[in-house]
Amino acid sequence: MRGALGLILGCVVAAVVITGVFFFVLSPRADMAAPQSVAARLTDPLPAAVAKLAAKDDVDVTAAISAKPAAPPFPAVAQKPACANADALGVSRVVEVDTTGGPGFGFENFKQLDFLTDKEVVLTFDDGPWPGNTPAVLKALDDECTKAVFFPIGKHATYHPEILRQVLAAGHTVGTHTWSHANLNGKKITDQMAKDEVEKGFSAVKWALGTDPSPFFRFPQLQHNPQTVAYLGTRNVGIFSCDVDSFDFRRDSTPEKEISTVMTKLDKLGKGIILMHDFQKHTAEALPTLLRRLKAGGYKIVQMKAKTTLQTLPEYDEAVAKDLKLPTFSSRPVSSVVQTVSQ
C-alpha cells in the first residue's frame, strides 16, 4: 500500500515539475517585452565574394537587408568647356529676345529698343555661308571665345549646308537674310515677291541646318519695305538693322580700313550692333585684330538669342526641296563626281 502511495506521489511531483518548466519556458515574460532600444542582431556572414569586394573597396555592406534599387541619377549636365585663351574677349552677357510682333534692333533704322549699355557690342555677319571665309570667321570668334548672330542667304545655305551647321554647332545664333539677297524695297518687287524671298530664305536655312532657325531677319542693303516689315510682325520675326556698318562690301575695303571704320564709329557711339559680312575675305582677315581692339578698348560682347524658333511654312519647304532636285545641285562629294584617272 505504501509502495503504491509513494509511486502515485512521485508521479504527481514529477508532473508538477514538468508543468512548471514548460510554463517557464513557453509563457510570455515581462523581461522579454520589447525595449525602447535594442542592440542590433548580428547579420548572417557575408558570402565570400561579397566580403572580398567589401574588403577591397573599403565600403560597408549589409547582406541581411535587401535594399531598394537606387534612384537613377540626374542626367549629366554638359560642362561648358573652359576657354583656352585666358585673355579672351568672351561674352559678357546673353540676352533672350521675345520676337512677338516683330521688334526692330539697330539705331540705323529702329530707335525704340535701346537695350545695350555703354561699351556693349553685338557682332553680326551677313551673306554667308561661304567656303574659306566663314570658317575663318568662326575660328577668330572661337579663339576669343565669343559669339555672334549670323544672317545667311538662303541660296548660299543650300550651296554649303555643312558650313552653316558648323556655325550653329559653335553656339552662334542663326537667322536669315532672304533667299537670293534681293532688294525688297525695289520698285519691281511686289508684296508677294517679297514674301517669297523671306519665306523661302527661312525654309532654305531650315533645310541646311536640319532644324528651325531663329526668328531673326535682316533686310538686304538695309532696305526696309514697310509692307514686308508689317508682314514680319505677323510672323513674330525680329528685324535687325545696325548701329555700326563696317562697309566691308566696298571694293576698296581692306582689313585695315575695316578695322578703322568700325573702331572710329564705335568709339563715337560708345556701343552698338556691328554689321559685317562673313562672305568677305578681308572681313575674315580683319576679325582677329578687330576682336583684340575691342578687348583693348574695354568693349564687351552681348550675345542675342531668340526665345523661340521660327516655324517655316510647308509650301516654301516644298519649294526649296523642289529647287534642290535641279541638275545643278548635288549633295555628292566632289571625289564621287570628279576623279583623276591620269596624271
XYZ file of C-alpha atoms in Angstrom:
343
model
C 0.000 0.000 0.000
C 2.766 2.347 0.982
C 4.654 1.488 -2.198
C 1.675 2.317 -4.337
C 1.084 5.557 -2.495
C 4.707 6.554 -2.894
C 4.591 5.814 -6.592
C 1.485 7.972 -7.041
C 3.056 10.802 -5.044
C 6.241 10.631 -7.136
C 4.218 10.849 -10.332
C 2.354 13.905 -9.064
C 5.596 15.660 -8.117
C 7.121 14.869 -11.493
C 4.047 16.198 -13.261
C 4.200 19.447 -11.279
C 7.885 19.910 -12.063
C 7.365 19.249 -15.774
C 4.406 21.631 -15.899
C 6.415 24.359 -14.165
C 9.337 24.014 -16.515
C 7.004 24.054 -19.528
C 5.224 27.175 -18.250
C 8.561 28.950 -17.522
C 9.933 28.314 -20.975
C 6.900 28.993 -23.164
C 4.874 31.622 -21.318
C 5.472 35.396 -22.068
C 7.641 37.186 -19.509
C 7.891 40.832 -18.542
C 11.630 40.955 -19.132
C 11.091 39.826 -22.736
C 8.934 42.836 -23.658
C 10.349 44.944 -26.499
C 12.670 47.595 -25.021
C 12.804 51.190 -26.219
C 16.119 50.474 -27.909
C 17.845 47.205 -28.586
C 21.205 46.121 -29.771
C 21.219 45.159 -33.424
C 21.265 41.476 -34.177
C 24.394 40.249 -35.832
C 23.795 39.617 -39.511
C 24.469 36.389 -41.227
C 28.004 36.001 -42.520
C 28.596 37.599 -45.908
C 29.089 35.418 -48.943
C 32.775 35.096 -49.682
C 32.596 37.091 -52.953
C 30.770 39.995 -51.306
C 33.061 40.024 -48.304
C 36.053 40.119 -50.613
C 34.588 43.060 -52.528
C 33.809 44.913 -49.296
C 37.321 44.433 -48.026
C 38.772 45.573 -51.343
C 36.719 48.729 -51.731
C 36.618 49.633 -48.043
C 32.827 50.032 -48.065
C 30.135 48.904 -45.627
C 27.964 46.105 -46.948
C 24.849 44.785 -45.204
C 23.962 41.395 -46.563
C 20.943 40.846 -44.319
C 18.943 43.790 -45.781
C 17.631 43.760 -49.316
C 17.802 47.461 -50.188
C 15.545 49.136 -52.743
C 17.223 49.899 -56.089
C 18.901 53.285 -56.033
C 17.084 56.080 -57.846
C 18.623 56.850 -61.250
C 20.982 59.819 -61.109
C 20.018 63.126 -62.662
C 21.038 63.417 -66.327
C 24.584 64.605 -66.636
C 24.820 68.302 -67.459
C 27.371 69.062 -70.124
C 30.044 71.241 -68.651
C 30.861 74.361 -70.615
C 34.412 73.916 -71.886
C 36.856 76.348 -70.409
C 38.208 78.989 -72.748
C 41.768 78.199 -73.732
C 42.512 81.923 -74.045
C 42.832 83.421 -70.568
C 42.652 86.928 -72.036
C 39.756 86.227 -74.402
C 37.138 88.809 -75.306
C 34.441 86.321 -74.336
C 30.748 87.074 -73.836
C 29.734 89.471 -71.066
C 26.046 88.574 -71.094
C 23.422 86.694 -73.095
C 20.045 88.267 -73.808
C 16.896 86.416 -74.830
C 14.638 88.184 -77.309
C 10.867 87.800 -77.391
C 10.178 88.461 -81.070
C 6.390 88.686 -80.709
C 5.108 91.421 -83.028
C 8.405 91.814 -84.888
C 10.599 94.148 -82.774
C 13.406 96.040 -84.521
C 17.028 96.397 -83.400
C 19.738 98.799 -84.527
C 19.504 102.587 -84.421
C 20.213 102.903 -88.125
C 16.508 102.156 -88.642
C 14.934 101.431 -85.246
C 15.074 103.806 -82.286
C 12.762 102.212 -79.749
C 14.653 99.330 -78.146
C 17.862 100.594 -76.569
C 18.955 97.535 -74.595
C 22.742 97.868 -74.777
C 24.652 99.651 -72.049
C 27.842 101.648 -72.521
C 30.686 99.655 -74.115
C 28.424 96.752 -75.102
C 28.603 95.335 -78.626
C 26.676 92.779 -80.689
C 28.604 91.113 -83.531
C 26.587 90.233 -86.646
C 27.525 88.714 -90.018
C 25.587 88.645 -93.304
C 25.647 86.817 -96.648
C 27.241 83.505 -95.673
C 27.888 80.705 -95.507
C 30.910 80.722 -97.785
C 33.950 78.427 -98.100
C 37.157 79.697 -96.555
C 35.725 82.955 -95.273
C 33.012 81.707 -92.912
C 35.266 79.027 -91.337
C 37.958 81.699 -90.828
C 35.413 83.949 -89.114
C 34.326 81.040 -86.914
C 37.931 80.376 -85.922
C 38.546 84.007 -84.993
C 35.413 84.047 -82.850
C 36.313 80.727 -81.248
C 39.853 81.917 -80.461
C 38.292 84.761 -78.483
C 35.545 82.546 -77.007
C 32.862 84.937 -78.211
C 29.562 84.657 -80.087
C 27.702 86.393 -82.913
C 24.461 86.440 -84.895
C 24.632 85.164 -88.490
C 22.194 86.106 -91.268
C 22.803 83.635 -94.123
C 21.396 83.909 -97.633
C 19.068 81.025 -98.451
C 20.822 80.061 -101.677
C 24.217 80.110 -100.004
C 22.825 77.881 -97.257
C 21.812 75.290 -99.858
C 25.248 75.516 -101.515
C 27.165 74.956 -98.258
C 24.893 73.454 -95.595
C 27.835 71.801 -93.849
C 29.381 75.217 -93.143
C 26.141 76.652 -91.790
C 25.832 73.659 -89.482
C 29.289 74.498 -88.161
C 28.017 77.979 -87.331
C 25.128 76.563 -85.311
C 27.274 73.875 -83.686
C 29.682 76.569 -82.473
C 26.853 78.119 -80.460
C 26.099 81.124 -82.633
C 22.597 82.403 -83.404
C 21.383 81.795 -86.972
C 18.696 83.987 -88.532
C 18.080 84.638 -92.251
C 18.799 87.193 -94.991
C 16.255 86.334 -97.754
C 16.513 83.645 -100.405
C 18.620 85.477 -103.013
C 19.616 88.829 -101.442
C 17.008 90.707 -103.484
C 16.359 94.342 -102.605
C 12.886 94.024 -101.100
C 12.335 97.753 -101.426
C 12.914 97.724 -105.182
C 10.311 99.254 -107.470
C 9.637 95.975 -109.270
C 9.226 93.940 -106.093
C 5.629 93.064 -105.311
C 4.394 92.141 -101.855
C 4.127 88.506 -102.963
C 7.679 88.516 -104.309
C 8.948 89.962 -101.047
C 7.078 87.323 -99.078
C 8.541 84.605 -101.287
C 12.068 85.928 -100.676
C 11.537 85.990 -96.931
C 9.827 82.642 -96.517
C 11.948 80.717 -98.982
C 15.024 82.040 -97.215
C 13.727 80.727 -93.911
C 12.945 77.318 -95.423
C 16.369 77.071 -97.088
C 18.173 77.816 -93.834
C 15.998 75.280 -92.035
C 16.892 72.675 -94.659
C 20.597 73.427 -94.305
C 20.583 73.385 -90.509
C 18.274 70.422 -90.131
C 16.319 72.426 -87.570
C 14.273 75.610 -87.328
C 16.260 78.868 -87.482
C 15.928 81.733 -85.046
C 13.186 84.241 -85.922
C 15.779 86.932 -86.721
C 15.864 88.664 -90.112
C 17.912 91.365 -91.813
C 16.859 93.149 -94.985
C 19.428 93.137 -97.805
C 21.128 96.535 -98.047
C 19.018 97.552 -95.018
C 16.235 98.428 -97.458
C 13.138 98.086 -95.308
C 9.966 97.598 -97.291
C 7.135 98.856 -94.998
C 4.743 96.141 -96.164
C 7.325 93.438 -95.517
C 8.108 94.916 -92.110
C 4.418 94.589 -91.276
C 4.349 91.022 -92.608
C 7.339 90.038 -90.478
C 5.425 91.379 -87.499
C 2.611 88.925 -88.186
C 5.206 86.151 -88.292
C 6.762 87.308 -84.990
C 10.180 87.819 -86.570
C 12.708 90.223 -85.049
C 14.180 92.658 -87.602
C 17.819 93.695 -87.457
C 19.406 96.865 -88.725
C 22.701 98.037 -87.198
C 24.449 100.846 -85.350
C 27.895 100.419 -86.899
C 28.267 99.441 -90.572
C 31.743 98.160 -91.418
C 31.221 98.868 -95.160
C 33.312 95.781 -95.800
C 31.398 95.178 -99.044
C 33.058 98.122 -100.772
C 35.587 97.289 -103.457
C 38.292 99.464 -101.903
C 37.834 97.916 -98.458
C 40.839 96.299 -96.799
C 41.272 94.683 -93.383
C 42.952 97.849 -92.114
C 40.192 100.127 -93.433
C 37.511 97.905 -91.987
C 39.071 97.914 -88.522
C 39.489 101.690 -88.646
C 35.896 102.231 -89.804
C 34.404 100.050 -87.092
C 36.512 101.364 -84.214
C 36.087 105.026 -85.194
C 32.289 104.743 -85.323
C 32.121 102.588 -82.224
C 34.285 104.934 -80.161
C 31.969 107.766 -81.173
C 28.764 105.911 -80.280
C 30.130 104.009 -77.294
C 28.134 100.849 -78.061
C 26.142 99.159 -80.793
C 25.287 96.358 -83.206
C 28.125 95.897 -85.711
C 27.322 94.789 -89.273
C 29.941 92.712 -91.106
C 29.887 90.016 -93.810
C 31.366 86.541 -93.403
C 31.116 86.379 -97.203
C 34.000 88.876 -97.464
C 37.582 87.629 -97.335
C 39.043 90.811 -95.844
C 36.491 90.608 -93.004
C 37.796 87.162 -92.135
C 41.326 88.579 -92.277
C 40.463 91.639 -90.179
C 38.455 89.902 -87.489
C 41.253 88.585 -85.215
C 42.765 92.067 -84.928
C 39.376 93.741 -84.623
C 38.379 91.495 -81.728
C 41.628 92.309 -79.943
C 40.988 96.011 -80.495
C 37.547 95.626 -78.970
C 39.074 93.906 -75.950
C 41.731 96.584 -75.574
C 39.100 99.305 -75.831
C 37.101 97.864 -72.958
C 34.193 96.705 -75.120
C 32.091 93.724 -74.077
C 30.176 91.295 -76.283
C 26.469 90.655 -75.832
C 25.064 87.513 -77.409
C 21.474 87.689 -78.668
C 19.288 84.598 -78.687
C 15.618 84.192 -79.570
C 13.065 82.954 -77.068
C 11.586 80.609 -79.671
C 12.420 79.258 -83.112
C 10.621 80.078 -86.349
C 8.117 77.613 -87.780
C 8.588 77.626 -91.549
C 5.661 77.354 -93.966
C 5.199 73.935 -95.637
C 4.679 75.336 -99.132
C 8.068 77.046 -99.023
C 9.755 73.962 -97.578
C 8.409 72.127 -100.613
C 9.592 74.865 -102.968
C 13.126 74.622 -101.599
C 13.089 70.819 -101.857
C 11.972 71.143 -105.482
C 14.835 73.538 -106.266
C 17.333 71.181 -104.672
C 16.386 68.466 -107.167
C 17.604 70.546 -110.106
C 20.529 69.026 -112.057
C 22.786 71.904 -110.976
C 22.543 70.869 -107.347
C 24.273 67.822 -105.934
C 24.891 66.666 -102.395
C 27.508 64.177 -103.603
C 31.111 64.842 -102.548
C 33.453 66.128 -105.235
C 35.513 62.936 -105.109
C 32.496 60.901 -106.209
C 31.794 63.204 -109.162
C 35.277 64.071 -110.452
C 38.212 61.675 -110.208
C 41.735 61.869 -111.548
C 42.365 58.923 -113.830
C 45.700 60.016 -115.290
C 48.481 62.484 -114.478
